[in-house]
């Protein structure tokens, strides 16, 4: 049975995680300029109030699931879908890896733990994500 390398939690088994050993997730940090350009806004999952966590296969590219959620949050009246797709693809192609490794979580046990890939994506102009209030459920 695998054990995490950073020390014991005192909890055995897999707990609430789907598998024994490492459970990989992707955590995208999606930001845009705030209304007065001195602020920074972070898009959050409306059901949790946190950046979304997605199952991952150790891939640094953002899943199409999040891209689709963002597209749903932007009214089609703001810009044609084709143009929106190109702009969103450009933002997500320029992601910066922030962290890769063990995620300190209350869901971790001695035998099952989260390993995260945290990547920052920023809409520098604010024109693509400017009308997306939050990620839809």
Short mmCIF file of C-alpha atoms in Angstrom, two decimals:
data_model
loop_
_atom_site.label_atom_id
_atom_site.label_comp_id
_atom_site.label_asym_id
_atom_site.label_seq_id
_atom_site.Cartn_x
_atom_site.Cartn_y
_atom_site.Cartn_z
CA UNK A 1 0.00 0.00 0.00
CA UNK A 2 1.35 3.42 -0.98
CA UNK A 3 2.03 6.04 1.64
CA UNK A 4 2.53 9.72 1.08
CA UNK A 5 6.06 11.01 1.46
CA UNK A 6 5.36 14.10 3.56
CA UNK A 7 4.31 12.38 6.74
CA UNK A 8 1.42 10.66 8.37
CA UNK A 9 -2.09 12.06 8.69
CA UNK A 10 -3.26 9.40 11.12
CA UNK A 11 -6.05 8.33 8.75
CA UNK A 12 -5.85 5.01 6.89
CA UNK A 13 -7.45 3.93 3.61
CA UNK A 14 -8.54 6.13 0.73
CA UNK A 15 -11.06 8.29 2.61
CA UNK A 16 -13.19 10.35 0.22
CA UNK A 17 -10.68 10.19 -2.64
CA UNK A 18 -11.35 7.85 -5.56
CA UNK A 19 -8.09 5.84 -5.43
CA UNK A 20 -5.25 4.75 -3.21
CA UNK A 21 -2.00 6.59 -3.86
CA UNK A 22 -1.85 9.94 -5.65
CA UNK A 23 -5.09 11.46 -6.95
CA UNK A 24 -4.20 14.07 -9.58
CA UNK A 25 -6.19 17.28 -10.01
CA UNK A 26 -5.79 20.45 -12.05
CA UNK A 27 -6.48 23.79 -10.36
CA UNK A 28 -6.75 26.65 -12.86
CA UNK A 29 -6.35 30.17 -11.45
CA UNK A 30 -8.19 32.35 -13.98
CA UNK A 31 -7.79 36.11 -13.58
CA UNK A 32 -8.64 39.34 -15.36
CA UNK A 33 -8.10 43.05 -14.65
CA UNK A 34 -10.61 44.62 -12.27
CA UNK A 35 -12.86 47.58 -13.13
CA UNK A 36 -10.29 50.25 -12.25
CA UNK A 37 -7.20 48.33 -13.52
CA UNK A 38 -5.68 48.49 -10.00
CA UNK A 39 -7.67 45.42 -9.01
CA UNK A 40 -7.34 41.79 -9.98
CA UNK A 41 -10.43 39.58 -10.21
CA UNK A 42 -10.39 35.80 -9.94
CA UNK A 43 -13.09 33.68 -11.57
CA UNK A 44 -14.47 31.13 -9.13
CA UNK A 45 -16.71 28.09 -9.19
CA UNK A 46 -20.08 29.43 -8.00
CA UNK A 47 -20.91 26.25 -6.07
CA UNK A 48 -17.78 26.34 -3.87
CA UNK A 49 -16.47 29.91 -4.04
CA UNK A 50 -13.02 28.52 -4.84
CA UNK A 51 -11.04 27.91 -8.02
CA UNK A 52 -12.37 24.73 -9.62
CA UNK A 53 -10.61 21.40 -9.13
CA UNK A 54 -10.66 19.05 -12.10
CA UNK A 55 -9.52 15.45 -12.38
CA UNK A 56 -6.21 15.43 -14.21
CA UNK A 57 -3.81 13.04 -15.88
CA UNK A 58 -0.75 15.18 -15.03
CA UNK A 59 -1.40 17.27 -18.15
CA UNK A 60 -0.50 20.94 -18.00
CA UNK A 61 -3.14 21.98 -20.56
CA UNK A 62 -6.45 23.20 -19.23
CA UNK A 63 -9.31 20.83 -19.81
CA UNK A 64 -11.91 21.62 -22.43
CA UNK A 65 -14.48 21.30 -19.62
CA UNK A 66 -13.33 24.58 -18.03
CA UNK A 67 -13.04 26.30 -21.43
CA UNK A 68 -16.62 25.26 -22.19
CA UNK A 69 -17.83 26.54 -18.78
CA UNK A 70 -16.23 29.92 -19.43
CA UNK A 71 -17.74 30.14 -22.91
CA UNK A 72 -21.18 29.40 -21.41
CA UNK A 73 -20.69 32.28 -18.96
CA UNK A 74 -20.14 34.84 -21.72
CA UNK A 75 -23.26 35.99 -23.58
CA UNK A 76 -23.16 35.25 -27.31
CA UNK A 77 -24.26 38.83 -27.93
CA UNK A 78 -20.83 40.05 -26.75
CA UNK A 79 -18.88 38.48 -29.63
CA UNK A 80 -19.26 35.71 -32.20
CA UNK A 81 -18.45 32.19 -30.87
CA UNK A 82 -15.63 31.72 -33.39
CA UNK A 83 -13.87 34.89 -32.23
CA UNK A 84 -14.50 33.98 -28.57
CA UNK A 85 -13.00 30.50 -29.12
CA UNK A 86 -9.82 32.01 -30.59
CA UNK A 87 -9.43 34.50 -27.74
CA UNK A 88 -10.00 31.89 -25.02
CA UNK A 89 -7.58 29.49 -26.71
CA UNK A 90 -4.95 32.25 -26.77
CA UNK A 91 -5.40 32.91 -23.03
CA UNK A 92 -5.13 29.24 -22.11
CA UNK A 93 -2.15 28.60 -24.39
CA UNK A 94 -0.24 31.20 -22.34
CA UNK A 95 -0.81 29.55 -18.95
CA UNK A 96 1.99 29.71 -16.39
CA UNK A 97 2.65 26.70 -14.17
CA UNK A 98 2.54 27.93 -10.56
CA UNK A 99 2.84 24.70 -8.57
CA UNK A 100 3.07 20.96 -9.12
CA UNK A 101 3.06 18.56 -6.19
CA UNK A 102 1.32 17.44 -3.03
CA UNK A 103 -1.76 19.49 -2.16
CA UNK A 104 -2.25 19.97 1.57
CA UNK A 105 -5.87 18.94 1.98
CA UNK A 106 -8.12 17.63 4.72
CA UNK A 107 -9.10 14.91 2.23
CA UNK A 108 -5.60 13.36 2.33
CA UNK A 109 -4.98 10.13 4.25
CA UNK A 110 -1.82 8.08 4.80
CA UNK A 111 -2.71 5.95 1.77
CA UNK A 112 -4.51 8.40 -0.53
CA UNK A 113 -3.60 12.02 -1.27
CA UNK A 114 -4.08 14.87 -3.73
CA UNK A 115 -1.36 15.97 -6.10
CA UNK A 116 -2.14 19.24 -7.87
CA UNK A 117 -1.11 21.00 -11.02
CA UNK A 118 -1.85 24.70 -10.42
CA UNK A 119 -1.67 26.92 -13.50
CA UNK A 120 -2.35 30.66 -13.80
CA UNK A 121 -4.29 32.00 -16.80
CA UNK A 122 -4.72 35.77 -17.19
CA UNK A 123 -6.84 37.80 -19.61
CA UNK A 124 -4.49 40.80 -19.90
CA UNK A 125 -6.91 42.97 -21.86
CA UNK A 126 -10.02 42.05 -19.89
CA UNK A 127 -11.99 41.99 -23.13
CA UNK A 128 -12.44 38.22 -23.39
CA UNK A 129 -13.47 37.37 -19.84
CA UNK A 130 -14.73 40.87 -19.03
CA UNK A 131 -18.38 39.85 -19.22
CA UNK A 132 -18.06 36.48 -17.46
CA UNK A 133 -19.11 37.00 -13.84
CA UNK A 134 -18.27 33.53 -12.53
CA UNK A 135 -17.90 30.01 -13.79
CA UNK A 136 -21.35 28.49 -14.20
CA UNK A 137 -22.37 25.42 -12.17
#
